[in-house]
């Protein structure tokens, strides 16, 4: 397969940037995700898919709590990329200085962003290096005008050193993913058993 022929197509499949928040047993976290999508055409039964790498701190919080929220930054909130995407929640509390509230899923909802979707996990699929979580939207809404931030636009706007740091981080993730992608657990997801 010629990766260079596929890359222009794959690069256009990215979604708006989302700050994915989660909460479990007193620990809250936020991370940046660009791999999310709508998963229902039924207006009164909205669902979304979010892909979370297994090595991310958020992964276990989402898996255990069975909830997450998608918070969509405004275009001028580029600092979220650095604050939420270039450091791990294992190293520091990324939400320490961020205003948020918690609602139905228990996940933090940022009070200052373009919009949000609060979700309950209804299914999960192991993808080897990541888990694809299917979330039922419990609540959502827009909090601002305009459009959310998109990855392609953000990459042109953020400082070059952030792009370099992001590329290094993704490069490391790719190396780990190559090892894990063939290690898929095909057992059906049963959710938390408590």
PDB file of C-alpha atoms in Angstrom:
ATOM      1  CA  UNK A   1       0.000   0.000   0.000  1.00  0.00           C
ATOM      2  CA  UNK A   2       1.234   3.492  -0.857  1.00  0.00           C
ATOM      3  CA  UNK A   3       0.700   5.615   2.280  1.00  0.00           C
ATOM      4  CA  UNK A   4       1.250   8.831   0.316  1.00  0.00           C
ATOM      5  CA  UNK A   5      -1.854   8.152  -1.803  1.00  0.00           C
ATOM      6  CA  UNK A   6      -4.058   7.542   1.225  1.00  0.00           C
ATOM      7  CA  UNK A   7      -2.741  10.359   3.472  1.00  0.00           C
ATOM      8  CA  UNK A   8      -4.614  13.207   1.694  1.00  0.00           C
ATOM      9  CA  UNK A   9      -7.910  11.375   2.222  1.00  0.00           C
ATOM     10  CA  UNK A  10      -7.239  10.330   5.814  1.00  0.00           C
ATOM     11  CA  UNK A  11      -6.147  13.873   6.705  1.00  0.00           C
ATOM     12  CA  UNK A  12      -9.571  15.187   5.716  1.00  0.00           C
ATOM     13  CA  UNK A  13     -11.437  12.793   8.007  1.00  0.00           C
ATOM     14  CA  UNK A  14     -10.468  14.633  11.205  1.00  0.00           C
ATOM     15  CA  UNK A  15     -13.284  16.142  13.222  1.00  0.00           C
ATOM     16  CA  UNK A  16     -13.470  19.426  15.078  1.00  0.00           C
ATOM     17  CA  UNK A  17     -11.094  19.545  18.016  1.00  0.00           C
ATOM     18  CA  UNK A  18     -12.726  18.329  21.209  1.00  0.00           C
ATOM     19  CA  UNK A  19     -11.521  18.605  24.771  1.00  0.00           C
ATOM     20  CA  UNK A  20     -12.647  15.214  26.071  1.00  0.00           C
ATOM     21  CA  UNK A  21     -13.320  15.305  29.795  1.00  0.00           C
ATOM     22  CA  UNK A  22     -13.822  12.413  32.182  1.00  0.00           C
ATOM     23  CA  UNK A  23     -14.177  11.762  35.902  1.00  0.00           C
ATOM     24  CA  UNK A  24     -13.763   8.647  38.025  1.00  0.00           C
ATOM     25  CA  UNK A  25     -13.277   8.177  41.766  1.00  0.00           C
ATOM     26  CA  UNK A  26     -12.222  11.753  42.501  1.00  0.00           C
ATOM     27  CA  UNK A  27      -9.990  12.130  39.449  1.00  0.00           C
ATOM     28  CA  UNK A  28     -10.924  14.468  36.617  1.00  0.00           C
ATOM     29  CA  UNK A  29      -9.052  14.817  33.341  1.00  0.00           C
ATOM     30  CA  UNK A  30      -9.174  16.484  29.963  1.00  0.00           C
ATOM     31  CA  UNK A  31      -7.408  15.602  26.731  1.00  0.00           C
ATOM     32  CA  UNK A  32      -7.542  16.807  23.152  1.00  0.00           C
ATOM     33  CA  UNK A  33      -9.137  14.513  20.575  1.00  0.00           C
ATOM     34  CA  UNK A  34      -9.545  14.965  16.841  1.00  0.00           C
ATOM     35  CA  UNK A  35     -11.080  11.558  16.151  1.00  0.00           C
ATOM     36  CA  UNK A  36     -14.753  11.886  17.005  1.00  0.00           C
ATOM     37  CA  UNK A  37     -17.891  11.582  14.924  1.00  0.00           C
ATOM     38  CA  UNK A  38     -21.655  11.501  14.887  1.00  0.00           C
ATOM     39  CA  UNK A  39     -23.012   7.970  15.251  1.00  0.00           C
ATOM     40  CA  UNK A  40     -26.777   8.371  14.831  1.00  0.00           C
ATOM     41  CA  UNK A  41     -29.131   9.876  12.265  1.00  0.00           C
ATOM     42  CA  UNK A  42     -32.044   9.865  14.728  1.00  0.00           C
ATOM     43  CA  UNK A  43     -32.422  13.461  15.993  1.00  0.00           C
ATOM     44  CA  UNK A  44     -33.983  12.500  19.328  1.00  0.00           C
ATOM     45  CA  UNK A  45     -31.414   9.737  19.970  1.00  0.00           C
ATOM     46  CA  UNK A  46     -28.031  11.397  19.316  1.00  0.00           C
ATOM     47  CA  UNK A  47     -24.873   9.330  19.675  1.00  0.00           C
ATOM     48  CA  UNK A  48     -21.190  10.016  19.117  1.00  0.00           C
ATOM     49  CA  UNK A  49     -18.017   7.980  18.722  1.00  0.00           C
ATOM     50  CA  UNK A  50     -14.749   8.992  20.345  1.00  0.00           C
ATOM     51  CA  UNK A  51     -11.436   7.180  19.972  1.00  0.00           C
ATOM     52  CA  UNK A  52      -9.169   7.224  23.022  1.00  0.00           C
ATOM     53  CA  UNK A  53      -5.693   5.686  23.055  1.00  0.00           C
ATOM     54  CA  UNK A  54      -5.273   3.084  25.787  1.00  0.00           C
ATOM     55  CA  UNK A  55      -2.123   4.746  27.104  1.00  0.00           C
ATOM     56  CA  UNK A  56      -3.923   8.015  27.818  1.00  0.00           C
ATOM     57  CA  UNK A  57      -4.895   8.805  31.414  1.00  0.00           C
ATOM     58  CA  UNK A  58      -8.437   9.548  30.179  1.00  0.00           C
ATOM     59  CA  UNK A  59      -8.896   6.033  28.818  1.00  0.00           C
ATOM     60  CA  UNK A  60      -9.311   4.296  32.158  1.00  0.00           C
ATOM     61  CA  UNK A  61     -11.403   7.142  33.571  1.00  0.00           C
ATOM     62  CA  UNK A  62     -13.851   6.818  30.670  1.00  0.00           C
ATOM     63  CA  UNK A  63     -13.801   3.019  30.705  1.00  0.00           C
ATOM     64  CA  UNK A  64     -14.489   2.826  34.443  1.00  0.00           C
ATOM     65  CA  UNK A  65     -16.979   5.702  34.754  1.00  0.00           C
ATOM     66  CA  UNK A  66     -18.758   4.891  31.498  1.00  0.00           C
ATOM     67  CA  UNK A  67     -19.077   8.587  30.801  1.00  0.00           C
ATOM     68  CA  UNK A  68     -17.311  11.433  29.010  1.00  0.00           C
ATOM     69  CA  UNK A  69     -18.032  14.895  27.716  1.00  0.00           C
ATOM     70  CA  UNK A  70     -16.968  16.515  24.469  1.00  0.00           C
ATOM     71  CA  UNK A  71     -16.168  20.196  24.918  1.00  0.00           C
ATOM     72  CA  UNK A  72     -15.590  22.089  21.668  1.00  0.00           C
ATOM     73  CA  UNK A  73     -13.140  25.009  21.906  1.00  0.00           C
ATOM     74  CA  UNK A  74     -13.702  28.284  20.092  1.00  0.00           C
ATOM     75  CA  UNK A  75     -11.184  29.282  17.436  1.00  0.00           C
ATOM     76  CA  UNK A  76      -9.470  31.730  19.796  1.00  0.00           C
ATOM     77  CA  UNK A  77      -8.899  29.033  22.450  1.00  0.00           C
ATOM     78  CA  UNK A  78      -5.766  27.655  20.788  1.00  0.00           C
ATOM     79  CA  UNK A  79      -4.089  27.428  24.208  1.00  0.00           C
ATOM     80  CA  UNK A  80      -6.274  24.351  24.902  1.00  0.00           C
ATOM     81  CA  UNK A  81      -4.118  22.408  22.450  1.00  0.00           C
ATOM     82  CA  UNK A  82      -1.020  22.992  24.581  1.00  0.00           C
ATOM     83  CA  UNK A  83      -2.751  22.924  27.981  1.00  0.00           C
ATOM     84  CA  UNK A  84      -4.844  19.804  27.354  1.00  0.00           C
ATOM     85  CA  UNK A  85      -3.056  17.978  24.532  1.00  0.00           C
ATOM     86  CA  UNK A  86       0.675  18.225  25.132  1.00  0.00           C
ATOM     87  CA  UNK A  87       0.835  17.096  28.771  1.00  0.00           C
ATOM     88  CA  UNK A  88      -0.557  14.090  30.600  1.00  0.00           C
ATOM     89  CA  UNK A  89      -3.138  14.203  33.358  1.00  0.00           C
ATOM     90  CA  UNK A  90      -0.864  11.766  35.182  1.00  0.00           C
ATOM     91  CA  UNK A  91       1.677  14.590  35.528  1.00  0.00           C
ATOM     92  CA  UNK A  92      -0.631  17.400  36.632  1.00  0.00           C
ATOM     93  CA  UNK A  93      -4.268  18.377  37.126  1.00  0.00           C
ATOM     94  CA  UNK A  94      -5.042  19.934  33.748  1.00  0.00           C
ATOM     95  CA  UNK A  95      -8.395  21.244  35.002  1.00  0.00           C
ATOM     96  CA  UNK A  96      -7.017  22.971  38.137  1.00  0.00           C
ATOM     97  CA  UNK A  97      -7.463  26.499  36.730  1.00  0.00           C
ATOM     98  CA  UNK A  98     -10.388  25.812  34.384  1.00  0.00           C
ATOM     99  CA  UNK A  99     -14.019  26.630  35.197  1.00  0.00           C
ATOM    100  CA  UNK A 100     -16.299  23.630  34.785  1.00  0.00           C
ATOM    101  CA  UNK A 101     -19.383  21.963  36.185  1.00  0.00           C
ATOM    102  CA  UNK A 102     -20.463  18.347  36.296  1.00  0.00           C
ATOM    103  CA  UNK A 103     -23.833  17.073  35.178  1.00  0.00           C
ATOM    104  CA  UNK A 104     -25.440  13.726  34.274  1.00  0.00           C
ATOM    105  CA  UNK A 105     -22.353  11.758  33.166  1.00  0.00           C
ATOM    106  CA  UNK A 106     -20.269  13.163  36.008  1.00  0.00           C
ATOM    107  CA  UNK A 107     -17.682  14.420  33.520  1.00  0.00           C
ATOM    108  CA  UNK A 108     -16.523  18.031  33.684  1.00  0.00           C
ATOM    109  CA  UNK A 109     -18.274  20.404  31.278  1.00  0.00           C
ATOM    110  CA  UNK A 110     -16.170  23.452  30.462  1.00  0.00           C
ATOM    111  CA  UNK A 111     -18.187  26.607  31.082  1.00  0.00           C
ATOM    112  CA  UNK A 112     -16.114  28.596  28.577  1.00  0.00           C
ATOM    113  CA  UNK A 113     -16.116  26.917  25.168  1.00  0.00           C
ATOM    114  CA  UNK A 114     -18.110  26.889  21.911  1.00  0.00           C
ATOM    115  CA  UNK A 115     -20.340  23.979  22.936  1.00  0.00           C
ATOM    116  CA  UNK A 116     -20.534  20.605  24.639  1.00  0.00           C
ATOM    117  CA  UNK A 117     -22.030  17.106  24.552  1.00  0.00           C
ATOM    118  CA  UNK A 118     -22.357  15.198  27.834  1.00  0.00           C
ATOM    119  CA  UNK A 119     -22.348  11.452  27.133  1.00  0.00           C
ATOM    120  CA  UNK A 120     -22.888   8.043  28.705  1.00  0.00           C
ATOM    121  CA  UNK A 121     -20.961   5.120  27.198  1.00  0.00           C
ATOM    122  CA  UNK A 122     -23.343   2.531  25.765  1.00  0.00           C
ATOM    123  CA  UNK A 123     -20.742   0.383  24.027  1.00  0.00           C
ATOM    124  CA  UNK A 124     -17.021   0.146  23.400  1.00  0.00           C
ATOM    125  CA  UNK A 125     -14.919  -1.562  20.772  1.00  0.00           C
ATOM    126  CA  UNK A 126     -11.324  -2.564  21.297  1.00  0.00           C
ATOM    127  CA  UNK A 127      -9.108  -1.438  18.414  1.00  0.00           C
ATOM    128  CA  UNK A 128      -5.802  -2.730  19.776  1.00  0.00           C
ATOM    129  CA  UNK A 129      -4.108   0.607  20.450  1.00  0.00           C
ATOM    130  CA  UNK A 130      -7.290   2.471  21.334  1.00  0.00           C
ATOM    131  CA  UNK A 131     -10.876   2.001  22.387  1.00  0.00           C
ATOM    132  CA  UNK A 132     -13.750   3.397  20.348  1.00  0.00           C
ATOM    133  CA  UNK A 133     -16.414   4.529  22.811  1.00  0.00           C
ATOM    134  CA  UNK A 134     -20.007   4.899  21.639  1.00  0.00           C
ATOM    135  CA  UNK A 135     -21.686   7.565  23.712  1.00  0.00           C
ATOM    136  CA  UNK A 136     -25.358   8.337  24.102  1.00  0.00           C
ATOM    137  CA  UNK A 137     -25.704  12.123  24.308  1.00  0.00           C
ATOM    138  CA  UNK A 138     -27.467  13.017  27.559  1.00  0.00           C
ATOM    139  CA  UNK A 139     -27.303  16.771  27.109  1.00  0.00           C
ATOM    140  CA  UNK A 140     -25.596  19.317  24.917  1.00  0.00           C
ATOM    141  CA  UNK A 141     -25.663  22.795  23.553  1.00  0.00           C
ATOM    142  CA  UNK A 142     -23.742  25.664  22.061  1.00  0.00           C
ATOM    143  CA  UNK A 143     -22.410  28.306  24.416  1.00  0.00           C
ATOM    144  CA  UNK A 144     -20.965  30.678  21.840  1.00  0.00           C
ATOM    145  CA  UNK A 145     -21.266  32.074  18.350  1.00  0.00           C
ATOM    146  CA  UNK A 146     -19.431  31.025  15.219  1.00  0.00           C
ATOM    147  CA  UNK A 147     -17.845  27.640  14.672  1.00  0.00           C
ATOM    148  CA  UNK A 148     -15.706  25.305  16.769  1.00  0.00           C
ATOM    149  CA  UNK A 149     -11.986  24.929  16.167  1.00  0.00           C
ATOM    150  CA  UNK A 150     -10.867  22.495  13.455  1.00  0.00           C
ATOM    151  CA  UNK A 151      -7.495  20.743  13.508  1.00  0.00           C
ATOM    152  CA  UNK A 152      -6.365  21.811  10.042  1.00  0.00           C
ATOM    153  CA  UNK A 153      -6.984  25.473  10.884  1.00  0.00           C
ATOM    154  CA  UNK A 154      -5.432  25.192  14.339  1.00  0.00           C
ATOM    155  CA  UNK A 155      -2.209  23.665  12.963  1.00  0.00           C
ATOM    156  CA  UNK A 156      -1.730  26.795  10.842  1.00  0.00           C
ATOM    157  CA  UNK A 157      -2.329  29.108  13.828  1.00  0.00           C
ATOM    158  CA  UNK A 158      -0.442  27.551  16.741  1.00  0.00           C
ATOM    159  CA  UNK A 159       3.234  28.411  17.353  1.00  0.00           C
ATOM    160  CA  UNK A 160       5.753  26.265  15.435  1.00  0.00           C
ATOM    161  CA  UNK A 161       7.132  24.793  18.678  1.00  0.00           C
ATOM    162  CA  UNK A 162       3.658  23.451  19.571  1.00  0.00           C
ATOM    163  CA  UNK A 163       3.413  21.802  16.155  1.00  0.00           C
ATOM    164  CA  UNK A 164       6.860  20.271  16.669  1.00  0.00           C
ATOM    165  CA  UNK A 165       5.888  19.040  20.132  1.00  0.00           C
ATOM    166  CA  UNK A 166       2.619  17.620  18.767  1.00  0.00           C
ATOM    167  CA  UNK A 167       4.474  15.856  15.948  1.00  0.00           C
ATOM    168  CA  UNK A 168       6.932  14.317  18.452  1.00  0.00           C
ATOM    169  CA  UNK A 169       4.059  13.145  20.635  1.00  0.00           C
ATOM    170  CA  UNK A 170       2.159  11.661  17.674  1.00  0.00           C
ATOM    171  CA  UNK A 171       5.359  10.011  16.435  1.00  0.00           C
ATOM    172  CA  UNK A 172       5.716   8.244  19.775  1.00  0.00           C
ATOM    173  CA  UNK A 173       2.030   7.262  19.710  1.00  0.00           C
ATOM    174  CA  UNK A 174       2.439   5.834  16.202  1.00  0.00           C
ATOM    175  CA  UNK A 175       5.331   3.648  17.368  1.00  0.00           C
ATOM    176  CA  UNK A 176       3.237   2.304  20.269  1.00  0.00           C
ATOM    177  CA  UNK A 177       0.203   1.859  18.013  1.00  0.00           C
ATOM    178  CA  UNK A 178       2.132  -0.224  15.487  1.00  0.00           C
ATOM    179  CA  UNK A 179       2.857  -2.688  18.298  1.00  0.00           C
ATOM    180  CA  UNK A 180      -0.706  -2.739  19.679  1.00  0.00           C
ATOM    181  CA  UNK A 181      -2.998  -2.543  16.649  1.00  0.00           C
ATOM    182  CA  UNK A 182      -2.963  -6.292  16.067  1.00  0.00           C
ATOM    183  CA  UNK A 183      -3.740  -7.048  19.726  1.00  0.00           C
ATOM    184  CA  UNK A 184      -7.509  -6.638  19.543  1.00  0.00           C
ATOM    185  CA  UNK A 185      -9.734  -8.131  22.214  1.00  0.00           C
ATOM    186  CA  UNK A 186     -12.826  -9.357  20.325  1.00  0.00           C
ATOM    187  CA  UNK A 187     -14.846 -10.120  23.462  1.00  0.00           C
ATOM    188  CA  UNK A 188     -18.068  -8.093  23.628  1.00  0.00           C
ATOM    189  CA  UNK A 189     -17.982  -5.052  25.909  1.00  0.00           C
ATOM    190  CA  UNK A 190     -19.894  -5.652  29.112  1.00  0.00           C
ATOM    191  CA  UNK A 191     -19.421  -2.299  30.812  1.00  0.00           C
ATOM    192  CA  UNK A 192     -18.604  -1.854  34.464  1.00  0.00           C
ATOM    193  CA  UNK A 193     -19.619  -4.855  36.531  1.00  0.00           C
ATOM    194  CA  UNK A 194     -20.506  -3.411  39.962  1.00  0.00           C
TER     195      UNK A 194
END
